[in-house]
PDB file of C-alpha atoms in Angstrom:
ATOM      1  CA  MET A 153     102.778  79.684  96.001  1.00  0.00           C
ATOM      2  CA  ARG A 154      99.196  80.997  96.214  1.00  0.00           C
ATOM      3  CA  ASN A 155     100.438  84.468  95.805  1.00  0.00           C
ATOM      4  CA  LEU A 156     101.458  83.805  92.422  1.00  0.00           C
ATOM      5  CA  PHE A 157      98.095  83.557  90.938  1.00  0.00           C
ATOM      6  CA  PRO A 158      97.000  87.238  91.628  1.00  0.00           C
ATOM      7  CA  ILE A 159     100.276  88.272  90.131  1.00  0.00           C
ATOM      8  CA  LEU A 160      99.489  86.222  87.000  1.00  0.00           C
ATOM      9  CA  MET A 161      95.909  88.097  87.043  1.00  0.00           C
ATOM     10  CA  LEU A 162      97.529  91.503  87.198  1.00  0.00           C
ATOM     11  CA  ILE A 163      99.924  90.619  84.094  1.00  0.00           C
ATOM     12  CA  THR A 164      96.706  89.399  82.199  1.00  0.00           C
ATOM     13  CA  ASN A 165      94.967  92.726  83.036  1.00  0.00           C
ATOM     14  CA  LEU A 166      97.951  94.802  82.243  1.00  0.00           C
ATOM     15  CA  ALA A 167      97.939  93.240  78.887  1.00  0.00           C
ATOM     16  CA  LEU A 168      94.358  93.754  78.379  1.00  0.00           C
ATOM     17  CA  ASN A 169      94.271  97.442  79.659  1.00  0.00           C
ATOM     18  CA  ASN A 170      97.198  98.462  77.606  1.00  0.00           C
ATOM     19  CA  ASP A 171      94.971 100.933  75.883  1.00  0.00           C
ATOM     20  CA  ASN A 172      94.485 102.867  78.980  1.00  0.00           C
ATOM     21  CA  SER A 173      98.264 103.623  79.411  1.00  0.00           C
ATOM     22  CA  ASN A 174      97.416 107.325  78.373  1.00  0.00           C
ATOM     23  CA  ASN A 175      96.419 107.991  81.936  1.00  0.00           C
ATOM     24  CA  ASN A 176      99.323 109.829  83.716  1.00  0.00           C
ATOM     25  CA  ASN A 177      98.087 109.635  87.152  1.00  0.00           C
ATOM     26  CA  ASN A 178      99.835 106.567  88.571  1.00  0.00           C
ATOM     27  CA  TYR A 179      97.823 106.472  91.697  1.00  0.00           C
ATOM     28  CA  ASN A 180      94.627 106.000  89.408  1.00  0.00           C
ATOM     29  CA  LEU A 181      96.203 103.571  87.037  1.00  0.00           C
ATOM     30  CA  ILE A 182      97.504 101.436  90.080  1.00  0.00           C
ATOM     31  CA  HIS A 183      94.135 101.403  91.764  1.00  0.00           C
ATOM     32  CA  ALA A 184      92.292 100.708  88.547  1.00  0.00           C
ATOM     33  CA  THR A 185      94.582  97.940  87.500  1.00  0.00           C
ATOM     34  CA  CYS A 186      94.508  96.257  90.854  1.00  0.00           C
ATOM     35  CA  ARG A 187      90.568  96.485  90.894  1.00  0.00           C
ATOM     36  CA  GLU A 188      90.674  94.111  87.949  1.00  0.00           C
ATOM     37  CA  THR A 189      92.490  91.393  89.822  1.00  0.00           C
ATOM     38  CA  PRO A 190      90.827  88.742  92.233  1.00  0.00           C
ATOM     39  CA  TYR A 191      93.402  89.982  95.017  1.00  0.00           C
ATOM     40  CA  TYR A 192      93.004  93.781  95.176  1.00  0.00           C
ATOM     41  CA  SER A 193      95.000  94.397  98.427  1.00  0.00           C
ATOM     42  CA  LEU A 194      97.757  92.124  97.349  1.00  0.00           C
ATOM     43  CA  CYS A 195      98.164  93.707  94.114  1.00  0.00           C
ATOM     44  CA  LEU A 196      98.109  97.190  95.604  1.00  0.00           C
ATOM     45  CA  THR A 197     100.643  96.238  98.249  1.00  0.00           C
ATOM     46  CA  THR A 198     102.973  94.709  95.764  1.00  0.00           C
ATOM     47  CA  LEU A 199     102.905  97.636  93.263  1.00  0.00           C
ATOM     48  CA  GLN A 200     102.967 100.321  96.064  1.00  0.00           C
ATOM     49  CA  SER A 201     105.892  98.659  97.778  1.00  0.00           C
ATOM     50  CA  ASP A 202     107.974  99.106  94.844  1.00  0.00           C
ATOM     51  CA  PRO A 203     109.441 102.809  94.301  1.00  0.00           C
ATOM     52  CA  ARG A 204     109.225 102.354  90.620  1.00  0.00           C
ATOM     53  CA  SER A 205     105.434 102.455  90.733  1.00  0.00           C
ATOM     54  CA  ASN A 206     105.716 106.205  91.936  1.00  0.00           C
ATOM     55  CA  GLU A 207     107.088 107.150  88.683  1.00  0.00           C
ATOM     56  CA  VAL A 208     104.942 105.252  86.304  1.00  0.00           C
ATOM     57  CA  GLU A 209     103.584 107.669  83.508  1.00  0.00           C
ATOM     58  CA  GLY A 210     102.976 107.747  79.791  1.00  0.00           C
ATOM     59  CA  ASP A 211     103.358 105.048  77.287  1.00  0.00           C
ATOM     60  CA  ASP A 212     105.701 103.101  79.743  1.00  0.00           C
ATOM     61  CA  ALA A 213     103.300 102.922  82.747  1.00  0.00           C
ATOM     62  CA  ILE A 214     101.829  99.563  81.913  1.00  0.00           C
ATOM     63  CA  THR A 215     104.949  97.987  81.120  1.00  0.00           C
ATOM     64  CA  THR A 216     106.704  99.346  84.494  1.00  0.00           C
ATOM     65  CA  LEU A 217     103.598  97.985  86.396  1.00  0.00           C
ATOM     66  CA  GLY A 218     104.107  94.663  84.585  1.00  0.00           C
ATOM     67  CA  LEU A 219     107.774  94.525  85.414  1.00  0.00           C
ATOM     68  CA  ILE A 220     107.070  95.176  88.999  1.00  0.00           C
ATOM     69  CA  MET A 221     104.792  92.278  89.159  1.00  0.00           C
ATOM     70  CA  VAL A 222     107.204  89.948  87.258  1.00  0.00           C
ATOM     71  CA  ASP A 223     109.859  90.985  89.791  1.00  0.00           C
ATOM     72  CA  ALA A 224     107.566  90.033  92.492  1.00  0.00           C
ATOM     73  CA  VAL A 225     107.133  86.633  91.079  1.00  0.00           C
ATOM     74  CA  LYS A 226     111.014  86.521  90.629  1.00  0.00           C
ATOM     75  CA  SER A 227     111.570  87.420  94.379  1.00  0.00           C
ATOM     76  CA  LYS A 228     108.971  85.068  95.629  1.00  0.00           C
ATOM     77  CA  SER A 229     110.368  82.169  93.547  1.00  0.00           C
ATOM     78  CA  ILE A 230     113.855  82.741  94.977  1.00  0.00           C
ATOM     79  CA  GLU A 231     112.527  82.798  98.410  1.00  0.00           C
ATOM     80  CA  ILE A 232     110.516  79.535  97.859  1.00  0.00           C
ATOM     81  CA  MET A 233     113.762  77.934  96.431  1.00  0.00           C
ATOM     82  CA  GLU A 234     115.723  78.709  99.462  1.00  0.00           C
ATOM     83  CA  LYS A 235     112.868  77.500 101.754  1.00  0.00           C
ATOM     84  CA  ILE A 236     112.958  74.198  99.673  1.00  0.00           C
ATOM     85  CA  LYS A 237     116.773  73.720 100.355  1.00  0.00           C
ATOM     86  CA  GLU A 238     116.177  74.317 104.054  1.00  0.00           C
ATOM     87  CA  LEU A 239     113.332  71.744 104.132  1.00  0.00           C
ATOM     88  CA  GLU A 240     115.431  69.331 102.430  1.00  0.00           C
ATOM     89  CA  LYS A 241     118.095  69.499 104.894  1.00  0.00           C
ATOM     90  CA  SER A 242     115.907  69.190 107.902  1.00  0.00           C
ATOM     91  CA  ASN A 243     113.472  66.650 106.305  1.00  0.00           C
ATOM     92  CA  PRO A 244     115.406  64.298 104.138  1.00  0.00           C
ATOM     93  CA  GLU A 245     112.228  62.087 103.706  1.00  0.00           C
ATOM     94  CA  TRP A 246     110.679  64.951 101.810  1.00  0.00           C
ATOM     95  CA  ARG A 247     113.728  65.199  99.334  1.00  0.00           C
ATOM     96  CA  ALA A 248     112.032  63.771  96.284  1.00  0.00           C
ATOM     97  CA  PRO A 249     108.959  66.174  96.177  1.00  0.00           C
ATOM     98  CA  LEU A 250     110.938  69.015  97.238  1.00  0.00           C
ATOM     99  CA  SER A 251     113.485  68.241  94.461  1.00  0.00           C
ATOM    100  CA  GLN A 252     110.644  68.443  91.935  1.00  0.00           C
ATOM    101  CA  CYS A 253     109.555  71.583  93.440  1.00  0.00           C
ATOM    102  CA  TYR A 254     112.981  73.017  93.163  1.00  0.00           C
ATOM    103  CA  VAL A 255     113.001  72.193  89.563  1.00  0.00           C
ATOM    104  CA  ALA A 256     109.785  73.760  88.961  1.00  0.00           C
ATOM    105  CA  TYR A 257     110.780  77.025  90.544  1.00  0.00           C
ATOM    106  CA  ASN A 258     114.128  76.913  88.754  1.00  0.00           C
ATOM    107  CA  ALA A 259     112.073  76.765  85.422  1.00  0.00           C
ATOM    108  CA  VAL A 260     110.123  79.699  86.641  1.00  0.00           C
ATOM    109  CA  LEU A 261     113.191  81.833  87.166  1.00  0.00           C
ATOM    110  CA  ARG A 262     115.284  80.579  84.254  1.00  0.00           C
ATOM    111  CA  ALA A 263     112.270  80.565  81.645  1.00  0.00           C
ATOM    112  CA  ASP A 264     109.164  82.154  82.710  1.00  0.00           C
ATOM    113  CA  VAL A 265     110.430  85.322  84.300  1.00  0.00           C
ATOM    114  CA  THR A 266     112.863  85.896  81.618  1.00  0.00           C
ATOM    115  CA  VAL A 267     110.301  85.531  78.742  1.00  0.00           C
ATOM    116  CA  ALA A 268     107.849  88.034  80.676  1.00  0.00           C
ATOM    117  CA  VAL A 269     110.648  90.440  81.125  1.00  0.00           C
ATOM    118  CA  GLU A 270     111.650  90.381  77.505  1.00  0.00           C
ATOM    119  CA  ALA A 271     108.114  90.332  76.238  1.00  0.00           C
ATOM    120  CA  LEU A 272     107.179  93.473  78.325  1.00  0.00           C
ATOM    121  CA  LYS A 273     110.300  95.261  77.446  1.00  0.00           C
ATOM    122  CA  LYS A 274     109.435  94.556  73.745  1.00  0.00           C
ATOM    123  CA  GLY A 275     105.838  95.679  74.100  1.00  0.00           C
ATOM    124  CA  VAL A 276     104.428  92.264  73.645  1.00  0.00           C
ATOM    125  CA  PRO A 277     102.429  91.679  76.881  1.00  0.00           C
ATOM    126  CA  LYS A 278     100.767  88.577  75.784  1.00  0.00           C
ATOM    127  CA  PHE A 279     104.006  86.642  75.878  1.00  0.00           C
ATOM    128  CA  ALA A 280     104.349  88.005  79.361  1.00  0.00           C
ATOM    129  CA  GLU A 281     100.951  86.700  80.075  1.00  0.00           C
ATOM    130  CA  ASP A 282     101.880  83.343  78.761  1.00  0.00           C
ATOM    131  CA  GLY A 283     105.038  83.161  80.898  1.00  0.00           C
ATOM    132  CA  MET A 284     102.933  83.945  83.927  1.00  0.00           C
ATOM    133  CA  ASP A 285     100.529  81.203  83.068  1.00  0.00           C
ATOM    134  CA  ASP A 286     103.410  78.882  83.278  1.00  0.00           C
ATOM    135  CA  VAL A 287     104.137  80.086  86.635  1.00  0.00           C
ATOM    136  CA  VAL A 288     100.859  79.152  87.714  1.00  0.00           C
ATOM    137  CA  VAL A 289     101.320  75.702  86.216  1.00  0.00           C
ATOM    138  CA  GLU A 290     104.663  75.079  88.039  1.00  0.00           C
ATOM    139  CA  ALA A 291     103.228  76.257  91.294  1.00  0.00           C
ATOM    140  CA  GLN A 292     100.217  73.971  91.001  1.00  0.00           C
ATOM    141  CA  THR A 293     102.707  71.026  89.881  1.00  0.00           C
ATOM    142  CA  CYS A 294     104.627  71.621  93.082  1.00  0.00           C
ATOM    143  CA  ASN A 295     101.634  71.911  95.281  1.00  0.00           C
ATOM    144  CA  PHE A 296     100.333  68.636  93.787  1.00  0.00           C
ATOM    145  CA  ASN A 297     103.473  66.704  94.200  1.00  0.00           C
ATOM    146  CA  SER A 298     103.854  67.929  97.769  1.00  0.00           C
ATOM    147  CA  LYS A 299     100.227  66.863  98.455  1.00  0.00           C
ATOM    148  CA  TYR A 300     100.899  63.424  96.753  1.00  0.00           C
ATOM    149  CA  ALA A 301     104.047  62.831  98.778  1.00  0.00           C
ATOM    150  CA  ARG A 302     102.200  63.644 102.023  1.00  0.00           C
ATOM    151  CA  SER A 303      99.449  61.179 101.354  1.00  0.00           C
ATOM    152  CA  ASN A 304     101.831  58.479 100.327  1.00  0.00           C
ATOM    153  CA  ARG A 305     103.668  58.866 103.604  1.00  0.00           C
ATOM    154  CA  SER A 306     100.384  58.579 105.637  1.00  0.00           C
ATOM    155  CA  ILE A 307      99.410  55.452 103.750  1.00  0.00           C
ATOM    156  CA  ASN A 308     102.923  53.992 104.226  1.00  0.00           C
ATOM    157  CA  LYS A 309     102.941  54.613 108.010  1.00  0.00           C
ATOM    158  CA  ARG A 310      99.787  52.518 108.546  1.00  0.00           C
TER     159      ARG A 310
END
């Protein structure tokens, strides 16, 4: 869940650095973009692990990098949702907070990721940024609900 914040920051920086898309050197573009994020290494690893980053050039470079990052959010959300289902089976007492987390990440997949992809493809990175802002809110909501549920269980056991 904590890995979503740097991805959001990259989307923000991609939106702000759209004027620099004339640089055809993808290596420099990737490094320059990631230097503007709070988690340089995570950004770099995410972008370099996707083969599409090797082919970025021209006016579509920023869009492609943005799509790679949104796809990373999508993959991480799917992974989290699968883990939630496993945890619900093995820990039925966690069902309520886990269910809320599942709903939050389902919203990420169904709404936020979809909006971000469409916005990037249409050349409106600000809407992609807004979608990624929502991802952070959903992750924080899930995190808060989980902490709240844990603290309530501790109180009830006393």
